[in-house]
Amino acid sequence: MELNYSKIIDKIESIDPVKYSQNRNFVDGSVTKLSPYISRGMISTKYVFEKILEKEIPFWKIEKFIQELCWRDYWQLIWKREGSRIDSDLKTTQVGVTNHSISKSIVDANCGIEAIDDSINKLYRTGYMHNHNRMYLASIACNVAKSHWLNPAKWMYFNLFDGDWGSNALSWQWVCGSNSNKKYYANQENINKYCYTVQRNTFLDTDYSKFESLPIPENLKETENLKLSTKLPENKILKIDKNNPTLIYNYYNLDPKWRQEKNYNRVFLLEPKTFEKYPVSSKCIDFAIELSKNIKGIQIYVGSFFDLVKQYDIKNTFYKEHPLNNYQGIEDSRDWIFESHENIKSFFSYWKKCKKELKIKNIIK
């Protein structure tokens, strides 16, 4: 995983959005692997969008790539609007739930679907899982093993370097039907196609019409109640210049280019209460800390925002917009791709408004 900011920017230059549109669903497709840096706020969806437009490729060839960037903004807008309501079934109650834990065989990377077990092991090693495999796994966990989505989603978020609770929670709800019109299923033939496996005679080797009545496979019946927790670093004494305002960075904002024009105290705030509610692994924390080193003069503080300002008598703070923030001071807006933020009923209603803006700007001819 790349940690140097300039090399991460170089990765954007090398994106082929046309190939992405053609083969992104395959496990070896032309995906960008920029999601960890977008999720940690090092780069924005808007920045990537603008860099892609500089390539001057006809819009119809890159529409799918732009649409996927917009999915990220869309999930954030829903999270911003709904707040902690995304932690429960958002639109309808998940149907068919038999447990509120997670299949032990999934956690052990031994669910019996080779492509999924391999991707779970890769997740543990690297903090990454291909997006299509995330959907396959969520479908197995929720729709085949019949677990409520919340704890399996927290398990995945715990391990993902690109963990974004809004995208994660709402995507899992989309798969299980609590944030969509129907459940998402993938059978063995579909998985074999996109993961280049040749498995047969698995519990997924069935016709789509039979999934709703499929009994829980024996291998998925044993469940586990995970106790996920985050180990945060020890606090160190900060050097705060009271003549300068303070920028508050966090797990969702590690932008090295944010407010570079003046002198600021720069504090990477790790709030224990946030990680108690949405725990992440030590690997994820270490990854974020390494990324933060791209910010000149950054200092780490473990504790609440209010403890920070009280302990160091900080009067003037700035922070970037995010649904998890509970700060006081001046809020800088997130770098949204489009201006359409109101009355969003579904992704495609949002996408329709985005395309209207693209036409106004003559990006769509």
Short mmCIF file of C-alpha atoms in Angstrom, two decimals:
data_model
loop_
_atom_site.label_atom_id
_atom_site.label_comp_id
_atom_site.label_asym_id
_atom_site.label_seq_id
_atom_site.Cartn_x
_atom_site.Cartn_y
_atom_site.Cartn_z
CA MET A 1 0.00 0.00 0.00
CA GLU A 2 1.44 3.37 -1.04
CA LEU A 3 2.00 5.86 1.80
CA ASN A 4 3.72 8.79 0.06
CA TYR A 5 1.37 11.60 -1.01
CA SER A 6 3.16 12.46 -4.26
CA LYS A 7 3.14 8.79 -5.33
CA ILE A 8 -0.56 8.54 -4.49
CA ILE A 9 -1.16 11.53 -6.79
CA ASP A 10 0.87 9.74 -9.47
CA LYS A 11 -1.55 6.81 -9.19
CA ILE A 12 -4.37 9.14 -10.25
CA GLU A 13 -2.46 10.11 -13.37
CA SER A 14 -2.18 6.45 -14.35
CA ILE A 15 -5.91 5.69 -14.12
CA ASP A 16 -7.51 4.30 -17.28
CA PRO A 17 -11.21 5.12 -16.77
CA VAL A 18 -12.19 3.45 -20.05
CA LYS A 19 -10.73 0.08 -19.05
CA TYR A 20 -12.25 0.53 -15.62
CA SER A 21 -15.69 0.85 -17.18
CA GLN A 22 -15.10 -2.30 -19.21
CA ASN A 23 -13.75 -4.74 -16.65
CA ARG A 24 -14.10 -3.34 -13.12
CA ASN A 25 -16.26 -6.26 -11.96
CA PHE A 26 -13.52 -8.82 -12.54
CA VAL A 27 -11.25 -9.59 -9.61
CA ASP A 28 -8.25 -8.51 -11.71
CA GLY A 29 -10.05 -5.59 -13.36
CA SER A 30 -8.68 -2.10 -13.85
CA VAL A 31 -9.77 -0.78 -10.48
CA THR A 32 -7.89 2.25 -9.15
CA LYS A 33 -7.31 1.14 -5.52
CA LEU A 34 -7.60 4.81 -4.56
CA SER A 35 -10.38 4.12 -2.07
CA PRO A 36 -8.13 4.01 1.04
CA TYR A 37 -6.88 7.52 0.27
CA ILE A 38 -10.36 8.85 -0.50
CA SER A 39 -11.78 7.30 2.66
CA ARG A 40 -8.98 8.72 4.80
CA GLY A 41 -9.56 12.14 3.23
CA MET A 42 -6.12 12.45 1.63
CA ILE A 43 -7.72 13.07 -1.74
CA SER A 44 -11.32 13.88 -2.62
CA THR A 45 -13.73 12.44 -5.14
CA LYS A 46 -13.84 15.90 -6.69
CA TYR A 47 -10.06 15.95 -7.18
CA VAL A 48 -10.13 12.56 -8.91
CA PHE A 49 -13.11 13.65 -11.03
CA GLU A 50 -11.32 16.81 -12.20
CA LYS A 51 -8.15 14.87 -13.02
CA ILE A 52 -10.15 12.42 -15.13
CA LEU A 53 -11.81 15.27 -17.04
CA GLU A 54 -8.36 16.61 -17.91
CA LYS A 55 -7.83 13.49 -20.03
CA GLU A 56 -10.54 14.84 -22.40
CA ILE A 57 -12.07 11.43 -23.01
CA PRO A 58 -15.63 11.41 -24.42
CA PHE A 59 -18.05 11.27 -21.51
CA TRP A 60 -19.88 8.16 -22.66
CA LYS A 61 -16.63 6.21 -22.38
CA ILE A 62 -16.02 7.23 -18.76
CA GLU A 63 -19.58 7.57 -17.49
CA LYS A 64 -19.37 4.41 -15.38
CA PHE A 65 -16.20 5.66 -13.68
CA ILE A 66 -17.78 9.04 -12.88
CA GLN A 67 -20.91 7.31 -11.67
CA GLU A 68 -18.91 5.21 -9.21
CA LEU A 69 -17.29 8.36 -7.80
CA CYS A 70 -20.79 9.76 -7.38
CA TRP A 71 -21.87 6.68 -5.45
CA ARG A 72 -19.26 7.65 -2.84
CA ASP A 73 -20.64 11.17 -2.56
CA TYR A 74 -24.19 9.82 -2.52
CA TRP A 75 -23.52 7.54 0.47
CA GLN A 76 -21.94 10.47 2.31
CA LEU A 77 -24.94 12.67 1.61
CA ILE A 78 -27.29 9.99 2.97
CA TRP A 79 -25.11 9.61 6.07
CA LYS A 80 -25.04 13.38 6.52
CA ARG A 81 -28.83 13.54 6.25
CA GLU A 82 -29.71 10.46 8.31
CA GLY A 83 -26.93 10.50 10.89
CA SER A 84 -26.91 7.50 13.24
CA ARG A 85 -30.13 6.18 11.65
CA ILE A 86 -27.88 4.39 9.15
CA ASP A 87 -26.88 2.08 12.03
CA SER A 88 -30.29 0.41 11.84
CA ASP A 89 -32.54 -0.78 9.00
CA LEU A 90 -33.03 2.44 7.07
CA LYS A 91 -36.00 1.90 4.75
CA THR A 92 -37.48 -1.49 5.58
CA THR A 93 -36.84 -4.22 8.12
CA GLN A 94 -34.40 -6.85 6.91
CA VAL A 95 -36.45 -9.95 6.15
CA GLY A 96 -35.56 -13.49 7.22
CA VAL A 97 -33.06 -12.66 9.99
CA THR A 98 -32.28 -15.58 12.32
CA ASN A 99 -29.32 -14.13 14.23
CA HIS A 100 -27.53 -10.87 15.05
CA SER A 101 -24.00 -12.22 14.90
CA ILE A 102 -21.84 -13.55 12.05
CA SER A 103 -21.08 -17.03 10.72
CA LYS A 104 -17.90 -18.34 12.30
CA SER A 105 -16.83 -19.88 8.99
CA ILE A 106 -16.85 -16.42 7.40
CA VAL A 107 -14.63 -14.98 10.13
CA ASP A 108 -12.35 -18.03 9.78
CA ALA A 109 -12.20 -17.65 5.96
CA ASN A 110 -13.68 -21.11 5.67
CA CYS A 111 -17.18 -20.55 4.29
CA GLY A 112 -16.56 -23.00 1.44
CA ILE A 113 -16.62 -20.58 -1.48
CA GLU A 114 -12.98 -20.49 -2.63
CA ALA A 115 -13.03 -16.98 -4.10
CA ILE A 116 -14.63 -15.56 -0.96
CA ASP A 117 -12.36 -17.40 1.46
CA ASP A 118 -9.35 -16.18 -0.51
CA SER A 119 -10.64 -12.61 -0.45
CA ILE A 120 -11.19 -12.75 3.33
CA ASN A 121 -7.63 -13.93 3.86
CA LYS A 122 -6.45 -11.12 1.58
CA LEU A 123 -8.52 -8.66 3.62
CA TYR A 124 -6.79 -9.78 6.81
CA ARG A 125 -3.35 -9.48 5.16
CA THR A 126 -3.76 -6.27 3.18
CA GLY A 127 -6.85 -4.39 4.37
CA TYR A 128 -8.34 -4.64 0.87
CA MET A 129 -11.20 -6.53 -0.76
CA HIS A 130 -12.48 -6.11 -4.32
CA ASN A 131 -15.85 -4.36 -4.34
CA HIS A 132 -17.64 -7.18 -6.14
CA ASN A 133 -16.37 -9.67 -3.56
CA ARG A 134 -17.68 -7.40 -0.78
CA MET A 135 -21.13 -7.74 -2.32
CA TYR A 136 -20.79 -11.51 -2.68
CA LEU A 137 -19.68 -11.83 0.93
CA ALA A 138 -22.46 -9.56 2.23
CA SER A 139 -25.02 -11.63 0.33
CA ILE A 140 -23.68 -14.85 1.84
CA ALA A 141 -23.59 -13.40 5.36
CA CYS A 142 -27.03 -11.76 5.28
CA ASN A 143 -29.14 -13.48 2.66
CA VAL A 144 -27.81 -17.05 2.84
CA ALA A 145 -26.61 -17.29 6.48
CA LYS A 146 -29.47 -14.94 7.44
CA SER A 147 -27.47 -12.75 9.83
CA HIS A 148 -28.65 -9.22 10.46
CA TRP A 149 -26.35 -6.96 8.45
CA LEU A 150 -25.00 -4.73 11.28
CA ASN A 151 -22.39 -6.95 12.95
CA PRO A 152 -21.02 -8.50 9.74
CA ALA A 153 -20.74 -4.96 8.34
CA LYS A 154 -18.84 -3.85 11.44
CA TRP A 155 -16.50 -6.83 11.06
CA MET A 156 -15.69 -5.84 7.49
CA TYR A 157 -15.29 -2.16 8.39
CA PHE A 158 -12.96 -3.17 11.22
CA ASN A 159 -10.53 -4.71 8.71
CA LEU A 160 -10.78 -2.37 5.71
CA PHE A 161 -8.08 0.25 5.12
CA ASP A 162 -10.67 2.11 3.05
CA GLY A 163 -13.33 1.70 5.72
CA ASP A 164 -16.02 4.34 5.38
CA TRP A 165 -18.91 3.64 7.70
CA GLY A 166 -21.44 5.44 5.48
CA SER A 167 -20.54 3.52 2.32
CA ASN A 168 -20.09 0.29 4.25
CA ALA A 169 -23.31 0.34 6.28
CA LEU A 170 -25.49 1.54 3.42
CA SER A 171 -23.98 -0.90 0.92
CA TRP A 172 -24.63 -3.82 3.27
CA GLN A 173 -28.19 -2.60 3.68
CA TRP A 174 -28.52 -2.39 -0.10
CA VAL A 175 -27.45 -6.05 -0.36
CA CYS A 176 -29.77 -7.33 2.39
CA GLY A 177 -32.79 -5.33 1.22
CA SER A 178 -33.19 -2.92 4.14
CA ASN A 179 -32.03 -0.04 1.94
CA SER A 180 -33.27 -1.31 -1.44
CA ASN A 181 -36.24 -2.94 -3.12
CA LYS A 182 -34.90 -6.50 -3.05
CA LYS A 183 -32.05 -8.65 -1.80
CA TYR A 184 -28.90 -9.10 -3.85
CA TYR A 185 -27.79 -12.65 -4.66
CA ALA A 186 -24.84 -14.04 -6.62
CA ASN A 187 -24.67 -17.71 -7.53
CA GLN A 188 -21.57 -19.85 -8.01
CA GLU A 189 -21.61 -19.37 -11.79
CA ASN A 190 -21.47 -15.60 -11.37
CA ILE A 191 -18.62 -15.83 -8.85
CA ASN A 192 -16.69 -18.26 -11.05
CA LYS A 193 -16.99 -15.86 -13.98
CA TYR A 194 -15.65 -12.78 -12.25
CA CYS A 195 -13.16 -14.50 -9.92
CA TYR A 196 -11.84 -17.07 -12.44
CA THR A 197 -12.72 -20.03 -10.25
CA VAL A 198 -14.20 -23.36 -11.39
CA GLN A 199 -16.02 -24.48 -8.25
CA ARG A 200 -19.13 -26.65 -8.51
CA ASN A 201 -21.63 -28.24 -6.15
CA THR A 202 -21.46 -25.50 -3.49
CA PHE A 203 -24.43 -24.03 -1.62
CA LEU A 204 -24.35 -21.20 -4.18
CA ASP A 205 -24.46 -23.55 -7.16
CA THR A 206 -28.17 -23.07 -7.67
CA ASP A 207 -30.68 -21.16 -9.75
CA TYR A 208 -31.53 -17.63 -8.60
CA SER A 209 -35.18 -18.52 -8.21
CA LYS A 210 -34.29 -20.93 -5.37
CA PHE A 211 -32.32 -18.57 -3.18
CA GLU A 212 -35.27 -17.20 -1.20
CA SER A 213 -36.21 -20.70 0.02
CA LEU A 214 -32.63 -21.92 0.49
CA PRO A 215 -32.03 -23.32 4.01
CA ILE A 216 -28.99 -22.04 5.87
CA PRO A 217 -26.05 -24.23 4.77
CA GLU A 218 -24.62 -26.39 7.54
CA ASN A 219 -21.22 -24.70 7.22
CA LEU A 220 -22.74 -21.28 7.99
CA LYS A 221 -24.94 -22.19 10.95
CA GLU A 222 -22.40 -21.73 13.74
CA THR A 223 -22.20 -18.05 14.61
CA GLU A 224 -19.77 -15.91 16.55
CA ASN A 225 -20.31 -12.77 18.62
CA LEU A 226 -17.22 -10.74 17.89
CA LYS A 227 -15.75 -8.34 20.42
CA LEU A 228 -14.12 -5.77 18.19
CA SER A 229 -12.02 -3.08 19.81
CA THR A 230 -9.51 -0.46 18.72
CA LYS A 231 -6.11 0.01 20.32
CA LEU A 232 -5.17 3.66 20.14
CA PRO A 233 -1.64 5.04 20.68
CA GLU A 234 -0.58 6.56 23.97
CA ASN A 235 -0.96 10.30 24.33
CA LYS A 236 2.07 12.55 24.13
CA ILE A 237 2.40 16.17 25.19
CA LEU A 238 1.54 18.49 22.29
CA LYS A 239 3.34 21.69 21.39
CA ILE A 240 0.60 24.22 20.78
CA ASP A 241 1.36 27.77 19.65
CA LYS A 242 -1.49 29.83 21.11
CA ASN A 243 -0.85 32.56 18.55
CA ASN A 244 -1.95 30.23 15.76
CA PRO A 245 -5.34 28.64 15.11
CA THR A 246 -5.62 24.85 15.21
CA LEU A 247 -6.65 22.50 12.40
CA ILE A 248 -8.45 19.35 13.54
CA TYR A 249 -7.66 16.31 11.42
CA ASN A 250 -9.24 12.92 12.06
CA TYR A 251 -9.66 9.38 10.68
CA TYR A 252 -11.73 10.81 7.80
CA ASN A 253 -9.61 13.87 7.05
CA LEU A 254 -5.88 13.53 6.47
CA ASP A 255 -5.59 16.01 3.60
CA PRO A 256 -1.97 17.27 3.32
CA LYS A 257 -3.13 20.19 1.13
CA TRP A 258 -5.77 21.49 3.51
CA ARG A 259 -5.17 25.16 4.49
CA GLN A 260 -1.50 25.17 3.58
CA GLU A 261 -1.35 28.94 3.13
CA LYS A 262 -0.88 29.91 6.81
CA ASN A 263 0.69 28.68 10.02
CA TYR A 264 -1.55 26.41 12.07
CA ASN A 265 -1.29 23.92 14.85
CA ARG A 266 -2.14 20.64 13.14
CA VAL A 267 -3.67 17.96 15.35
CA PHE A 268 -4.70 14.45 14.30
CA LEU A 269 -7.57 13.80 16.73
CA LEU A 270 -8.34 10.18 17.65
CA GLU A 271 -11.50 10.16 19.76
CA PRO A 272 -11.97 6.92 21.76
CA LYS A 273 -15.78 7.22 21.72
CA THR A 274 -15.81 7.19 17.92
CA PHE A 275 -13.74 4.02 17.81
CA GLU A 276 -15.81 2.41 20.56
CA LYS A 277 -18.86 2.85 18.33
CA TYR A 278 -17.10 2.02 15.06
CA PRO A 279 -13.96 0.00 15.92
CA VAL A 280 -11.12 -0.55 13.47
CA SER A 281 -8.10 -2.83 13.62
CA SER A 282 -4.60 -1.86 14.74
CA LYS A 283 -3.51 -2.24 11.11
CA CYS A 284 -6.06 0.41 10.09
CA ILE A 285 -4.90 2.81 12.81
CA ASP A 286 -1.25 2.25 11.86
CA PHE A 287 -2.11 2.88 8.21
CA ALA A 288 -3.86 6.17 9.06
CA ILE A 289 -0.97 7.29 11.26
CA GLU A 290 1.52 6.57 8.47
CA LEU A 291 -0.61 8.58 6.02
CA SER A 292 -0.78 11.46 8.49
CA LYS A 293 3.00 11.81 8.28
CA ASN A 294 2.47 13.49 4.90
CA ILE A 295 1.11 16.47 6.88
CA LYS A 296 3.95 18.70 8.01
CA GLY A 297 3.97 19.31 11.75
CA ILE A 298 1.09 16.94 12.52
CA GLN A 299 0.67 15.88 16.16
CA ILE A 300 -1.56 13.09 17.48
CA TYR A 301 -4.00 13.60 20.33
CA VAL A 302 -6.04 10.73 21.81
CA GLY A 303 -9.14 11.99 23.57
CA SER A 304 -12.26 14.03 22.89
CA PHE A 305 -12.28 17.33 21.03
CA PHE A 306 -13.46 19.08 24.18
CA ASP A 307 -10.69 17.56 26.29
CA LEU A 308 -8.18 18.77 23.69
CA VAL A 309 -9.34 22.39 23.66
CA LYS A 310 -9.64 22.47 27.45
CA GLN A 311 -6.25 20.90 28.12
CA TYR A 312 -4.39 23.22 25.75
CA ASP A 313 -6.69 26.25 26.05
CA ILE A 314 -7.32 26.26 22.30
CA LYS A 315 -9.60 29.11 21.18
CA ASN A 316 -9.66 28.98 17.39
CA THR A 317 -10.29 25.71 15.54
CA PHE A 318 -11.01 24.64 11.97
CA TYR A 319 -12.26 21.26 10.77
CA LYS A 320 -13.66 19.62 7.63
CA GLU A 321 -17.29 18.62 7.27
CA HIS A 322 -18.07 15.01 8.20
CA PRO A 323 -21.11 13.26 9.75
CA LEU A 324 -19.12 11.98 12.75
CA ASN A 325 -17.77 15.36 13.82
CA ASN A 326 -18.87 16.82 17.13
CA TYR A 327 -16.62 19.86 17.21
CA GLN A 328 -16.87 23.60 17.70
CA GLY A 329 -15.19 26.18 15.50
CA ILE A 330 -15.21 26.90 11.78
CA GLU A 331 -16.30 24.09 9.47
CA ASP A 332 -14.82 23.83 5.98
CA SER A 333 -17.07 22.16 3.42
CA ARG A 334 -16.29 18.73 2.07
CA ASP A 335 -15.13 18.75 -1.57
CA TRP A 336 -18.32 17.49 -3.21
CA ILE A 337 -18.22 16.74 -6.95
CA PHE A 338 -21.62 18.30 -7.62
CA GLU A 339 -23.82 20.93 -6.05
CA SER A 340 -26.99 18.79 -6.04
CA HIS A 341 -27.52 17.87 -2.39
CA GLU A 342 -31.22 18.43 -1.74
CA ASN A 343 -34.26 16.13 -2.02
CA ILE A 344 -32.23 13.03 -2.81
CA LYS A 345 -34.62 10.06 -2.92
CA SER A 346 -32.38 7.48 -4.58
CA PHE A 347 -29.00 7.23 -6.23
CA PHE A 348 -30.45 7.48 -9.70
CA SER A 349 -32.43 10.60 -8.86
CA TYR A 350 -29.14 12.04 -7.57
CA TRP A 351 -27.29 10.87 -10.69
CA LYS A 352 -29.94 12.52 -12.87
CA LYS A 353 -29.24 15.85 -11.16
CA CYS A 354 -25.49 15.32 -11.53
CA LYS A 355 -25.85 14.73 -15.27
CA LYS A 356 -27.88 17.92 -15.53
CA GLU A 357 -24.94 19.83 -14.01
CA LEU A 358 -22.59 18.10 -16.44
CA LYS A 359 -24.72 19.29 -19.35
CA ILE A 360 -24.77 22.85 -18.04
CA LYS A 361 -20.96 22.75 -17.84
CA ASN A 362 -20.81 21.29 -21.39
CA ILE A 363 -19.06 18.15 -20.13
CA ILE A 364 -21.91 16.18 -21.66
CA LYS A 365 -22.44 17.54 -25.16
#
